[in-house]
Coordinates of N, CA and C in Angstrom, one line a residue:
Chain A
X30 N 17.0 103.0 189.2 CA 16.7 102.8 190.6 C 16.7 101.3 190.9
X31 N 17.5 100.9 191.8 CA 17.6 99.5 192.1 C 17.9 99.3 193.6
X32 N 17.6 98.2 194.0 CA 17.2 97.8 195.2 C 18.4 97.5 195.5
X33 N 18.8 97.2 197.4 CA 20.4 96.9 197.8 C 20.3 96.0 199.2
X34 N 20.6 95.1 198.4 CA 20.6 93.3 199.4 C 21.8 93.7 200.3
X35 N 21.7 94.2 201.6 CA 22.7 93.9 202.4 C 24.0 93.0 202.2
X36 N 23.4 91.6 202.4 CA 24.2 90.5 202.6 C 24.9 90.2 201.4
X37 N 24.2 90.6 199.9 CA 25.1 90.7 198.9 C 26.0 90.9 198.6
X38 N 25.8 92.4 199.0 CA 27.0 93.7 198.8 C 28.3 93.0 199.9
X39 N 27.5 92.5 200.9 CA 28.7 92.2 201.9 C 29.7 91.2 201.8
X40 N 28.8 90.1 200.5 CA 30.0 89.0 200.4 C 30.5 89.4 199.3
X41 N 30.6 90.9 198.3 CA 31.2 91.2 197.7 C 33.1 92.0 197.8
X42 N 33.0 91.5 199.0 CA 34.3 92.0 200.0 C 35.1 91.2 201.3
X43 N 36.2 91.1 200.9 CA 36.6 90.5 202.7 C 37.1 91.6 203.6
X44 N 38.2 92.6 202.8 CA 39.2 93.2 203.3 C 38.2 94.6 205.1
X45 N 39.1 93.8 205.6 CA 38.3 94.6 206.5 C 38.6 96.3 206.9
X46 N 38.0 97.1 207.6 CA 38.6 98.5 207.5 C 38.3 99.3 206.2
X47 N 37.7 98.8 205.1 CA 37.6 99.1 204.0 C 36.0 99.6 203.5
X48 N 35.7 100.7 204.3 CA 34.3 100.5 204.0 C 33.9 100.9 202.3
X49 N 32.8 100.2 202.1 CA 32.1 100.1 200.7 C 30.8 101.3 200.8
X50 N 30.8 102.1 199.6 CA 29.7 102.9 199.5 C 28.8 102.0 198.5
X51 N 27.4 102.1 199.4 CA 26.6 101.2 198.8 C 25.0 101.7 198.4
X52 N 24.9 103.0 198.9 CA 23.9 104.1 198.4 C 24.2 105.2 198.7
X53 N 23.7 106.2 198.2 CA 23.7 107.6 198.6 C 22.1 108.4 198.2
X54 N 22.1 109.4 199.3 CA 21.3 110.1 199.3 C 21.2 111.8 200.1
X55 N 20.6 112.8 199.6 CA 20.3 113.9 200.3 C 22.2 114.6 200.6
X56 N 23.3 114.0 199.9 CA 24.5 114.3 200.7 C 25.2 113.6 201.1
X57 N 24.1 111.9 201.8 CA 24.7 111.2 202.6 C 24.9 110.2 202.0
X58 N 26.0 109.2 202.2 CA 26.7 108.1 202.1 C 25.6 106.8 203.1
X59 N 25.5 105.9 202.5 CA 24.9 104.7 203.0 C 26.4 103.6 202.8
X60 N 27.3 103.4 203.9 CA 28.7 102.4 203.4 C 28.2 101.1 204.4
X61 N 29.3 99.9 203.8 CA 28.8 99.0 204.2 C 30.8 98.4 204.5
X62 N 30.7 98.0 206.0 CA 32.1 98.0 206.3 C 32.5 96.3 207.2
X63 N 33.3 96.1 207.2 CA 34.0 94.8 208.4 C 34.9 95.4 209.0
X64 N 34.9 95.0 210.5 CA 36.2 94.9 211.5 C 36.5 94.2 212.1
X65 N 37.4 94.1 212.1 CA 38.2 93.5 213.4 C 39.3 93.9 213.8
X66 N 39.2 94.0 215.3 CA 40.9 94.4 216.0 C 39.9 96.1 216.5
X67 N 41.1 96.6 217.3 CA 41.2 98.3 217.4 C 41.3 98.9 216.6
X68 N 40.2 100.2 216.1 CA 41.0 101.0 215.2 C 41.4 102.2 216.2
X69 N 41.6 103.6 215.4 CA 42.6 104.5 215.7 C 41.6 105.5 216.4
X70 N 41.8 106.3 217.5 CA 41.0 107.1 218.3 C 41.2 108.5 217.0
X71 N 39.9 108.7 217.1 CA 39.6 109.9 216.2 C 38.2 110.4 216.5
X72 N 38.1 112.1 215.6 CA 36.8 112.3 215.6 C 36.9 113.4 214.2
X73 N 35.5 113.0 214.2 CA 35.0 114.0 212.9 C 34.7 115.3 213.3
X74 N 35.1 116.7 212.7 CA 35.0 118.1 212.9 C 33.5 118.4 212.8
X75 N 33.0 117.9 211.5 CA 31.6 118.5 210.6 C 30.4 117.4 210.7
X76 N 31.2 116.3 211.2 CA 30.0 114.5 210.9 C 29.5 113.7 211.9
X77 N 28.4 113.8 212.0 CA 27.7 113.1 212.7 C 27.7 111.7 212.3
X78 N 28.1 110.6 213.1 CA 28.2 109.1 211.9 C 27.5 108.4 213.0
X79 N 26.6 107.3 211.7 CA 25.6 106.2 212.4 C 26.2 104.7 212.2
X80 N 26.4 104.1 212.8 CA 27.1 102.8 213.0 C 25.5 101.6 213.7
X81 N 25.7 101.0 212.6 CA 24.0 100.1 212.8 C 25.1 98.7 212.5
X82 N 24.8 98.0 213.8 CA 25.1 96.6 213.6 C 24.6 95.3 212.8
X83 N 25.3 94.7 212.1 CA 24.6 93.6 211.5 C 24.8 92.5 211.2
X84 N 26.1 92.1 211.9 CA 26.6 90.8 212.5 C 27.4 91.3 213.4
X85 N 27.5 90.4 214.5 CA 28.6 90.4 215.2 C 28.6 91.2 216.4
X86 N 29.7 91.8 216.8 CA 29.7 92.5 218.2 C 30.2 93.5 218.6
X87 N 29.8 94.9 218.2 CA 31.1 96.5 218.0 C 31.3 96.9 219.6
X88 N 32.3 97.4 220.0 CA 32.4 97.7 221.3 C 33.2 99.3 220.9
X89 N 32.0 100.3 220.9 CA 32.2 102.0 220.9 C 33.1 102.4 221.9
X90 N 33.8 102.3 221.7 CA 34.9 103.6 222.8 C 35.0 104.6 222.8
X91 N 34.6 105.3 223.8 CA 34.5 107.2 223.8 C 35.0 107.6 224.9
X92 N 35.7 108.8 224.7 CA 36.1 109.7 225.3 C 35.7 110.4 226.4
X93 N 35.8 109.8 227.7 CA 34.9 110.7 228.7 C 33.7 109.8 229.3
X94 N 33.6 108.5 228.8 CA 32.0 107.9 229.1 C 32.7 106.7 229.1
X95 N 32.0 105.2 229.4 CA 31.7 104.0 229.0 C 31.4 103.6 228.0
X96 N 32.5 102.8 227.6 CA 32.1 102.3 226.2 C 30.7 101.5 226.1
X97 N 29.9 101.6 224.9 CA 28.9 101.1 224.9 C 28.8 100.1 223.9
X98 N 28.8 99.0 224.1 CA 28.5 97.5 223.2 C 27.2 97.5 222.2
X99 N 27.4 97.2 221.2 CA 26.3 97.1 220.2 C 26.5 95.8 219.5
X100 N 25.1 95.2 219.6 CA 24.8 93.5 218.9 C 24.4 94.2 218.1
X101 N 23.8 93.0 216.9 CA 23.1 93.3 215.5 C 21.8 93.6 215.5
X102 N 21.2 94.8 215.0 CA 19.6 95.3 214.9 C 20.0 96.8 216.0
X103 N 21.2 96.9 216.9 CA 21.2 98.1 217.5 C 22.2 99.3 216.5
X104 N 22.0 100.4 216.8 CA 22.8 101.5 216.2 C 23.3 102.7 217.4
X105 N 24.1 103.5 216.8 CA 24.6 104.3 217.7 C 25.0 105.5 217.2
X106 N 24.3 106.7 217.2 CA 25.0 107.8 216.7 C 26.3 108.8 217.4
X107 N 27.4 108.6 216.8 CA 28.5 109.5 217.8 C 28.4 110.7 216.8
X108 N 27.9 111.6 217.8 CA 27.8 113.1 217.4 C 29.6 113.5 216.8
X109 N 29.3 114.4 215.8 CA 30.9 115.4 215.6 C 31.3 115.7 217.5
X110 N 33.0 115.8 216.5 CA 33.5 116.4 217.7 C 34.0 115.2 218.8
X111 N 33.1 113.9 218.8 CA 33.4 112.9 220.5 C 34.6 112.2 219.7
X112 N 35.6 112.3 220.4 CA 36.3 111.1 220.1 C 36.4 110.0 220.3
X113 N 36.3 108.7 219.4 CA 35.9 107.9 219.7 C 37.0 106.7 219.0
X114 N 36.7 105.0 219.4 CA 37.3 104.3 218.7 C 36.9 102.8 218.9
X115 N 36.3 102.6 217.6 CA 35.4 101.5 217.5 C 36.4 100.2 217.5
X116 N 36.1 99.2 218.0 CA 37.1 97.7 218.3 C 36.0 96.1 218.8
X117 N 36.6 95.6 217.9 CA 35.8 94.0 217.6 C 36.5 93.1 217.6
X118 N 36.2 92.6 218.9 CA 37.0 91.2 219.4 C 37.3 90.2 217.5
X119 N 35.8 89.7 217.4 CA 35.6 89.1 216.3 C 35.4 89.9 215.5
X120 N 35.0 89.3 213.9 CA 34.4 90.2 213.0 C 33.7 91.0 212.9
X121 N 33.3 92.3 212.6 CA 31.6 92.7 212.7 C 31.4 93.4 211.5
X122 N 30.1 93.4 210.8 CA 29.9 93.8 209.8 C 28.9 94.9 210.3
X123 N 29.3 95.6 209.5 CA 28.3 97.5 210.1 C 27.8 97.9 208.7
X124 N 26.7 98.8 209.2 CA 26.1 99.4 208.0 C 26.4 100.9 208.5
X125 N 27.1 102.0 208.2 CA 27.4 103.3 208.5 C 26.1 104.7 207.8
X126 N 26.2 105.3 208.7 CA 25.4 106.1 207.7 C 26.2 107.9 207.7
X127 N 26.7 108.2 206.7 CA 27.5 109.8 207.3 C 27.5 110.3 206.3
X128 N 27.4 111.8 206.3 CA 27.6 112.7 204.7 C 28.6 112.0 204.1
X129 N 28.4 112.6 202.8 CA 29.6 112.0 201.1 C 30.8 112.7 201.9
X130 N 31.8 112.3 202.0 CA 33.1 112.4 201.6 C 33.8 112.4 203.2
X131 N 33.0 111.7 204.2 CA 33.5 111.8 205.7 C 34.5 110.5 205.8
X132 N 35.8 111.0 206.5 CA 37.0 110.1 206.4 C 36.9 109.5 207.5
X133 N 37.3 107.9 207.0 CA 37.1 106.9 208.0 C 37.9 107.4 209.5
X134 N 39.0 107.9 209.3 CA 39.7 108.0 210.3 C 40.0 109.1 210.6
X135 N 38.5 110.3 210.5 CA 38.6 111.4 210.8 C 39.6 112.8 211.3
X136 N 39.8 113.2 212.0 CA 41.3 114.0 211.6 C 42.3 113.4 212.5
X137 N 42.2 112.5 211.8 CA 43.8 111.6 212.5 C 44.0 110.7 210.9
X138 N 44.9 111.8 209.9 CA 45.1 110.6 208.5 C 46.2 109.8 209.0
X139 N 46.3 108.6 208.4 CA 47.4 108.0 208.5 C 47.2 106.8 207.9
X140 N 47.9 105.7 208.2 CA 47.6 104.3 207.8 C 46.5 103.5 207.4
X141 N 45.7 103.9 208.1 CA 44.5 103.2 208.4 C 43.8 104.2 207.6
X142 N 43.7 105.4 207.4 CA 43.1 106.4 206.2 C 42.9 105.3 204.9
X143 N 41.7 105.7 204.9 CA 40.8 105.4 203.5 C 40.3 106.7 202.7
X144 N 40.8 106.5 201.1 CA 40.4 107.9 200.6 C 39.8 107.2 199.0
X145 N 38.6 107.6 198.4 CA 38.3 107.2 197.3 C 38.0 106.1 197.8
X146 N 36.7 106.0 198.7 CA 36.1 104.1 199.0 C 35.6 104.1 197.3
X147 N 35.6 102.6 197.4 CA 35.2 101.9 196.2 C 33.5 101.7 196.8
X148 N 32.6 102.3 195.8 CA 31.4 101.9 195.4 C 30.9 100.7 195.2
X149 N 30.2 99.4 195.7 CA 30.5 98.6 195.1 C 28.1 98.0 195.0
Chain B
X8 N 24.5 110.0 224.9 CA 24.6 109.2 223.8 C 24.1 107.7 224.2
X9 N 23.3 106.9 223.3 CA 22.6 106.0 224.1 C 22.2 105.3 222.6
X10 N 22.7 104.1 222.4 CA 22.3 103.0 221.6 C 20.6 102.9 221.6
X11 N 20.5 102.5 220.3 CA 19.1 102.7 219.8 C 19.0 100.6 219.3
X12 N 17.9 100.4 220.1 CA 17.7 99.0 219.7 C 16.5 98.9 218.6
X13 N 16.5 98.4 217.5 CA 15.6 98.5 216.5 C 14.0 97.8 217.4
X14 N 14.4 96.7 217.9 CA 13.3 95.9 217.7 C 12.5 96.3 219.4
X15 N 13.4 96.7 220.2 CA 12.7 97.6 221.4 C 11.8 98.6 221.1
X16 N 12.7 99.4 219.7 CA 11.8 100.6 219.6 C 10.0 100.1 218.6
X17 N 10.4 99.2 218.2 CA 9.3 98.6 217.4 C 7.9 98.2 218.2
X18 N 8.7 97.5 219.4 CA 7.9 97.0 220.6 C 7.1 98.6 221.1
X19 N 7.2 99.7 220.8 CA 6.8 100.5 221.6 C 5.9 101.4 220.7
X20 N 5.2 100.6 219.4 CA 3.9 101.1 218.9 C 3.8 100.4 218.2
X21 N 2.5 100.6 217.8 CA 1.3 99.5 217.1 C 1.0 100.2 216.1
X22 N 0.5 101.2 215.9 CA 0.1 102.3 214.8 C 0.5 102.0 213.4
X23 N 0.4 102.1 212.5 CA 0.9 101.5 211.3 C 0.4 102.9 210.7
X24 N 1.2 103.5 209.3 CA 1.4 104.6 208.7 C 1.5 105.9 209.6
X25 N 2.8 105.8 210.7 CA 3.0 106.9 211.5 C 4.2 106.4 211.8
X26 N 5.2 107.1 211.4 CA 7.0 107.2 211.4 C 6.8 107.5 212.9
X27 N 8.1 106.6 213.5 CA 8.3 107.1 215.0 C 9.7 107.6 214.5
X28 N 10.4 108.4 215.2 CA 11.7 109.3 214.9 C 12.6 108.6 216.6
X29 N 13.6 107.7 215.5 CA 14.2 107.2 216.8 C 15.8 107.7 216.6
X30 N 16.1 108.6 215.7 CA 17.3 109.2 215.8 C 17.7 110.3 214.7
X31 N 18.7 110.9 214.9 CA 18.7 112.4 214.1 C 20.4 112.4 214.2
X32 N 20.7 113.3 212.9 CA 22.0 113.1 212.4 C 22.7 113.5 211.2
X33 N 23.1 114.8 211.4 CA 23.1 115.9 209.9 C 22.5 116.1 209.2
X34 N 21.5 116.9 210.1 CA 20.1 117.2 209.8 C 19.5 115.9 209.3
X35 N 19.2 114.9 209.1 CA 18.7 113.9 208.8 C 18.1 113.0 210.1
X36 N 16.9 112.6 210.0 CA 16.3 111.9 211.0 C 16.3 110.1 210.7
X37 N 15.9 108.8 211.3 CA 16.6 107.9 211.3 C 14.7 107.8 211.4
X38 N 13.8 107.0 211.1 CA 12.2 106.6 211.7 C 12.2 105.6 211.3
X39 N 11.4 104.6 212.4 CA 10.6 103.4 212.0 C 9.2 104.1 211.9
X40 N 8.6 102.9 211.0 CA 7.5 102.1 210.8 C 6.9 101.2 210.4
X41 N 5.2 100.9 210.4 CA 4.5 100.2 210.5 C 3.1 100.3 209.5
X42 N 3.7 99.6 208.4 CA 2.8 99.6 207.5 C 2.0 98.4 207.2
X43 N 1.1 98.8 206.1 CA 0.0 97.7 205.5 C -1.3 98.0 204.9
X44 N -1.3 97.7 204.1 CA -2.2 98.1 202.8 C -1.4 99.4 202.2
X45 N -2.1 99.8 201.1 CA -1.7 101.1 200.5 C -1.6 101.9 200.6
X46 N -0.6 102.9 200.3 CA -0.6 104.6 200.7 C -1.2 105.3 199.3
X47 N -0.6 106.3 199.7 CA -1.1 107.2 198.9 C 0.1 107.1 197.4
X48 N -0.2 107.8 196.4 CA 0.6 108.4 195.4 C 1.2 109.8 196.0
X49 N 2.7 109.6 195.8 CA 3.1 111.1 196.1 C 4.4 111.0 195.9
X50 N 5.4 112.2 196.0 CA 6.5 112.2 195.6 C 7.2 113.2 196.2
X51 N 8.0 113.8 197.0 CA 8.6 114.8 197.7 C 9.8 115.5 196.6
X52 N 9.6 117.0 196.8 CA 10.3 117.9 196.2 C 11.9 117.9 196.3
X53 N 12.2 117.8 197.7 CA 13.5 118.0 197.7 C 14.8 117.3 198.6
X54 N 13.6 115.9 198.8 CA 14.4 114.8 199.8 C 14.3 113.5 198.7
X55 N 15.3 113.2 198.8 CA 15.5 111.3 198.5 C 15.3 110.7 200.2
X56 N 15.0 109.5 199.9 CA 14.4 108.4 200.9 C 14.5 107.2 201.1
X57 N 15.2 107.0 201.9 CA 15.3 105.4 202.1 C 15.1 104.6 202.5
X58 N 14.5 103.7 202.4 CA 13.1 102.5 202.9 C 14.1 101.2 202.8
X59 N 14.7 101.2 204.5 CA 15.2 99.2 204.6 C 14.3 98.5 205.0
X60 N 14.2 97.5 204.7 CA 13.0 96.6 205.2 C 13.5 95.7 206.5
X61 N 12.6 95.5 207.8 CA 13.2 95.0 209.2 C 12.1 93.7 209.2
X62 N 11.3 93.6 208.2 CA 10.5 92.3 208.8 C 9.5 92.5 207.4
X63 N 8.9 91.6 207.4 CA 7.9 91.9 206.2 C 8.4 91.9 204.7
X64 N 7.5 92.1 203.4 CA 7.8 92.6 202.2 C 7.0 93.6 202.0
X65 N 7.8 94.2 201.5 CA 7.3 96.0 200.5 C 7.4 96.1 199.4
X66 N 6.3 96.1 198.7 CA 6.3 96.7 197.4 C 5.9 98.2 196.9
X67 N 7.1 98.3 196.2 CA 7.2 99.7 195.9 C 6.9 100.5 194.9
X68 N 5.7 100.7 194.5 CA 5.3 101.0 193.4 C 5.9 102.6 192.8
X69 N 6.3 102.1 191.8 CA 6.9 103.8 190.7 C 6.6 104.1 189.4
X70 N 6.3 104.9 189.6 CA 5.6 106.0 187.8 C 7.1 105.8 186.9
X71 N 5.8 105.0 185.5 CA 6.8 105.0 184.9 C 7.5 103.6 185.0
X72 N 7.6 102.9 185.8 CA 8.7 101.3 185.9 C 7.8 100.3 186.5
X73 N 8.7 99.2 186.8 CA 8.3 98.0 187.3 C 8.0 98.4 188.5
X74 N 7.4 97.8 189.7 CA 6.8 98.1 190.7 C 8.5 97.4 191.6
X75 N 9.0 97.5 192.8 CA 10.4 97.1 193.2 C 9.8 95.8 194.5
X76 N 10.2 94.9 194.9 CA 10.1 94.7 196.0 C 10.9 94.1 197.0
X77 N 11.0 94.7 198.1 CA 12.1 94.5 199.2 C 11.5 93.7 199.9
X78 N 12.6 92.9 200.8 CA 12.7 92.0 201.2 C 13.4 92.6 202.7
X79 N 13.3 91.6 204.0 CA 14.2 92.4 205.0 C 15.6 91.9 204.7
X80 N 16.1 93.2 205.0 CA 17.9 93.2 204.5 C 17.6 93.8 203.1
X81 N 17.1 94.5 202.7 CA 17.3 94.9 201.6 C 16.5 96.6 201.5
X82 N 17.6 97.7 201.1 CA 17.0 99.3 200.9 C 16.6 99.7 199.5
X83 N 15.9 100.4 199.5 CA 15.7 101.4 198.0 C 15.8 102.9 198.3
X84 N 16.7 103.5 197.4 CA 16.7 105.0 197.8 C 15.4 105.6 197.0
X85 N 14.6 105.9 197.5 CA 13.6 107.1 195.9 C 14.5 108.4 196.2
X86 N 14.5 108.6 194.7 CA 15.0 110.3 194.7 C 14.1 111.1 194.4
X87 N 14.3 112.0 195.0 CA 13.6 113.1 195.0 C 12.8 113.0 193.3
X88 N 11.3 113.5 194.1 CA 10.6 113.9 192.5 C 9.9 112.4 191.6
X89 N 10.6 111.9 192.1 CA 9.7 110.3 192.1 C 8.3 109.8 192.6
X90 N 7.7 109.5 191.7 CA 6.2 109.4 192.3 C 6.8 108.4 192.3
X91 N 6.0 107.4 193.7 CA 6.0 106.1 194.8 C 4.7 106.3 195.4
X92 N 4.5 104.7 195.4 CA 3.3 104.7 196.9 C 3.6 102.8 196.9
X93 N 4.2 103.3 198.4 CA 4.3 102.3 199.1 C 2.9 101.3 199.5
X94 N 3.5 99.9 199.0 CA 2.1 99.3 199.4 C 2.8 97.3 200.3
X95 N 2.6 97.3 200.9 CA 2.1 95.8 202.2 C 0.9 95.1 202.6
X96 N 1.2 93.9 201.4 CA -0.4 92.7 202.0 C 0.1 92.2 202.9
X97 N 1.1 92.0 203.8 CA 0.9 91.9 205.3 C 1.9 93.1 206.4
X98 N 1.7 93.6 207.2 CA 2.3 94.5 207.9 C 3.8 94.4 207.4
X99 N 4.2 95.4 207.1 CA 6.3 95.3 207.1 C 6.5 96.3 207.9
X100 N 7.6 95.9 208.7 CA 8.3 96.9 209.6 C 9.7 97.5 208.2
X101 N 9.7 98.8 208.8 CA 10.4 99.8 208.2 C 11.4 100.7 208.9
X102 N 12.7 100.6 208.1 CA 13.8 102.1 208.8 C 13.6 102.5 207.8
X103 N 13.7 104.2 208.2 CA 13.5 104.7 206.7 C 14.6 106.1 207.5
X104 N 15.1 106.6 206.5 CA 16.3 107.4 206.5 C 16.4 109.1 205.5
X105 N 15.9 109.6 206.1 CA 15.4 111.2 204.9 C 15.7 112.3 205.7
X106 N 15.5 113.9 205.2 CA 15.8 114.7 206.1 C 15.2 115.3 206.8
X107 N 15.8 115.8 208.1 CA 14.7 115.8 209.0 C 13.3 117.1 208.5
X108 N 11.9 116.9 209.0 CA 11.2 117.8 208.2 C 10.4 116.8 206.9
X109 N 10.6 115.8 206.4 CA 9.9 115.2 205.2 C 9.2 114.7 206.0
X110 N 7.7 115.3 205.1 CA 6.5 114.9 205.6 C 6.0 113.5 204.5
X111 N 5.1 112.7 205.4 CA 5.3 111.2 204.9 C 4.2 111.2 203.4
X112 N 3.6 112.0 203.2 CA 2.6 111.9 202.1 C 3.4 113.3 201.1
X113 N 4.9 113.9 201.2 CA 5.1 114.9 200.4 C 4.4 115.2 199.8
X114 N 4.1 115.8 198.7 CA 3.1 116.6 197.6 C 2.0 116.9 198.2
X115 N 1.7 115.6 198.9 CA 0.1 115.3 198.7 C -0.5 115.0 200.1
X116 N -0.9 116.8 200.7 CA -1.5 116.3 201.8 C -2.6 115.8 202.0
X117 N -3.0 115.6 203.2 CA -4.7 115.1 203.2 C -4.8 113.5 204.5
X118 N -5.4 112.7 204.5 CA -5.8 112.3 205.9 C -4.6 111.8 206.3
X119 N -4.0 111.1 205.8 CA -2.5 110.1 205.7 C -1.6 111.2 205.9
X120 N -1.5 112.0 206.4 CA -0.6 113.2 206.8 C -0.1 113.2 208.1
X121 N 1.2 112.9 208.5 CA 1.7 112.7 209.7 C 2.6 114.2 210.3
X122 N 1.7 115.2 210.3 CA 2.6 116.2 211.4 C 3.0 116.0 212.5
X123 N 4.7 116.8 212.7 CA 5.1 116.3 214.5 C 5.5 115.1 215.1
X124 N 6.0 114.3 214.0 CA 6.1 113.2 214.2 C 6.6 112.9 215.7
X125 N 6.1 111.9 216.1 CA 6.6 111.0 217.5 C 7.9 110.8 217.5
X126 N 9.1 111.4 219.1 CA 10.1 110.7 219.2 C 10.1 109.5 220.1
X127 N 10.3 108.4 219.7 CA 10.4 107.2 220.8 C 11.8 106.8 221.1

């Protein structure tokens, strides 16, 4: 059992879009991720995912609503099913929270698909 | 769907050893708290737990090892079946991350027993 320094884990990485699993528990995945730019409009079938800010500035894009802006210390859960598509002018470092094996780019694989995140 | 601000929701109780439930998410609940001085000994049957620290230090005491202590920016998962008793010589704010249903004294009920937890 060992303790997990955010800002650690975080300068153990640049590549952005590449989230890091950095605990698990109960099923669930604790990842620790960077963005920048648009990613790809998608949604998860089965996953409810938590997106908690912790630098920087995420701007949530959903389907059907106003996108909602999140600074660092706020979180946002996008239920299964909403399609959505997260985009960061600048950098932003997120702490995610979703069951083990939920794909970054939900049922849209392609490019930007991540499969086998690295633990770190 | 509506962004959750950590430090708004913190502003909205004083109470210390009573989880507020400020979000929910595959089957898993999302709670702050507000702790200080010592809990109890106990250890839950069939949840792991995760304790990030938002302000304050936490020391984590565990059967069997070193005692752990967090810092803000920093989690510990207990796994299930782990005796722990959380303890704070000055208040620490806490996110803590388990499934929904874990009661805060598992094993071991008795006054420190938080049924029904509060949503804020």
């Amino acid at each position: 059992m060992q303790k997990v320094n955010l800002q650690e884990k975080l300068s153990l990485f640049q590549e952005q879009w590449r989230p890091k699993i950095v605990g698990e528990l109960n099923g669930q995945h604790v990842k620790l991720a960077k963005l920048q730019g648009p990613f790809v409009w998608h949604h998860h079938e089965h996953e409810d995912e938590l997106f908690l800010v912790i630098k920087g500035r995420l701007c949530m894009e959903l389907q059907g609503q106003a996108p909602i802006w999140l600074e660092p210390g706020e979180f946002l859960v996008v239920p299964r099913g909403v399609e959505h598509r997260p985009v960061a002018d600048e950098e932003v470092h997120l702490l995610l929270f979703e069951p083990a094996g939920t794909l970054n780019t939900g049922n849209v694989q392609g490019d930007r698909t991540v499969e086998n995140l690295e633990r770190i």
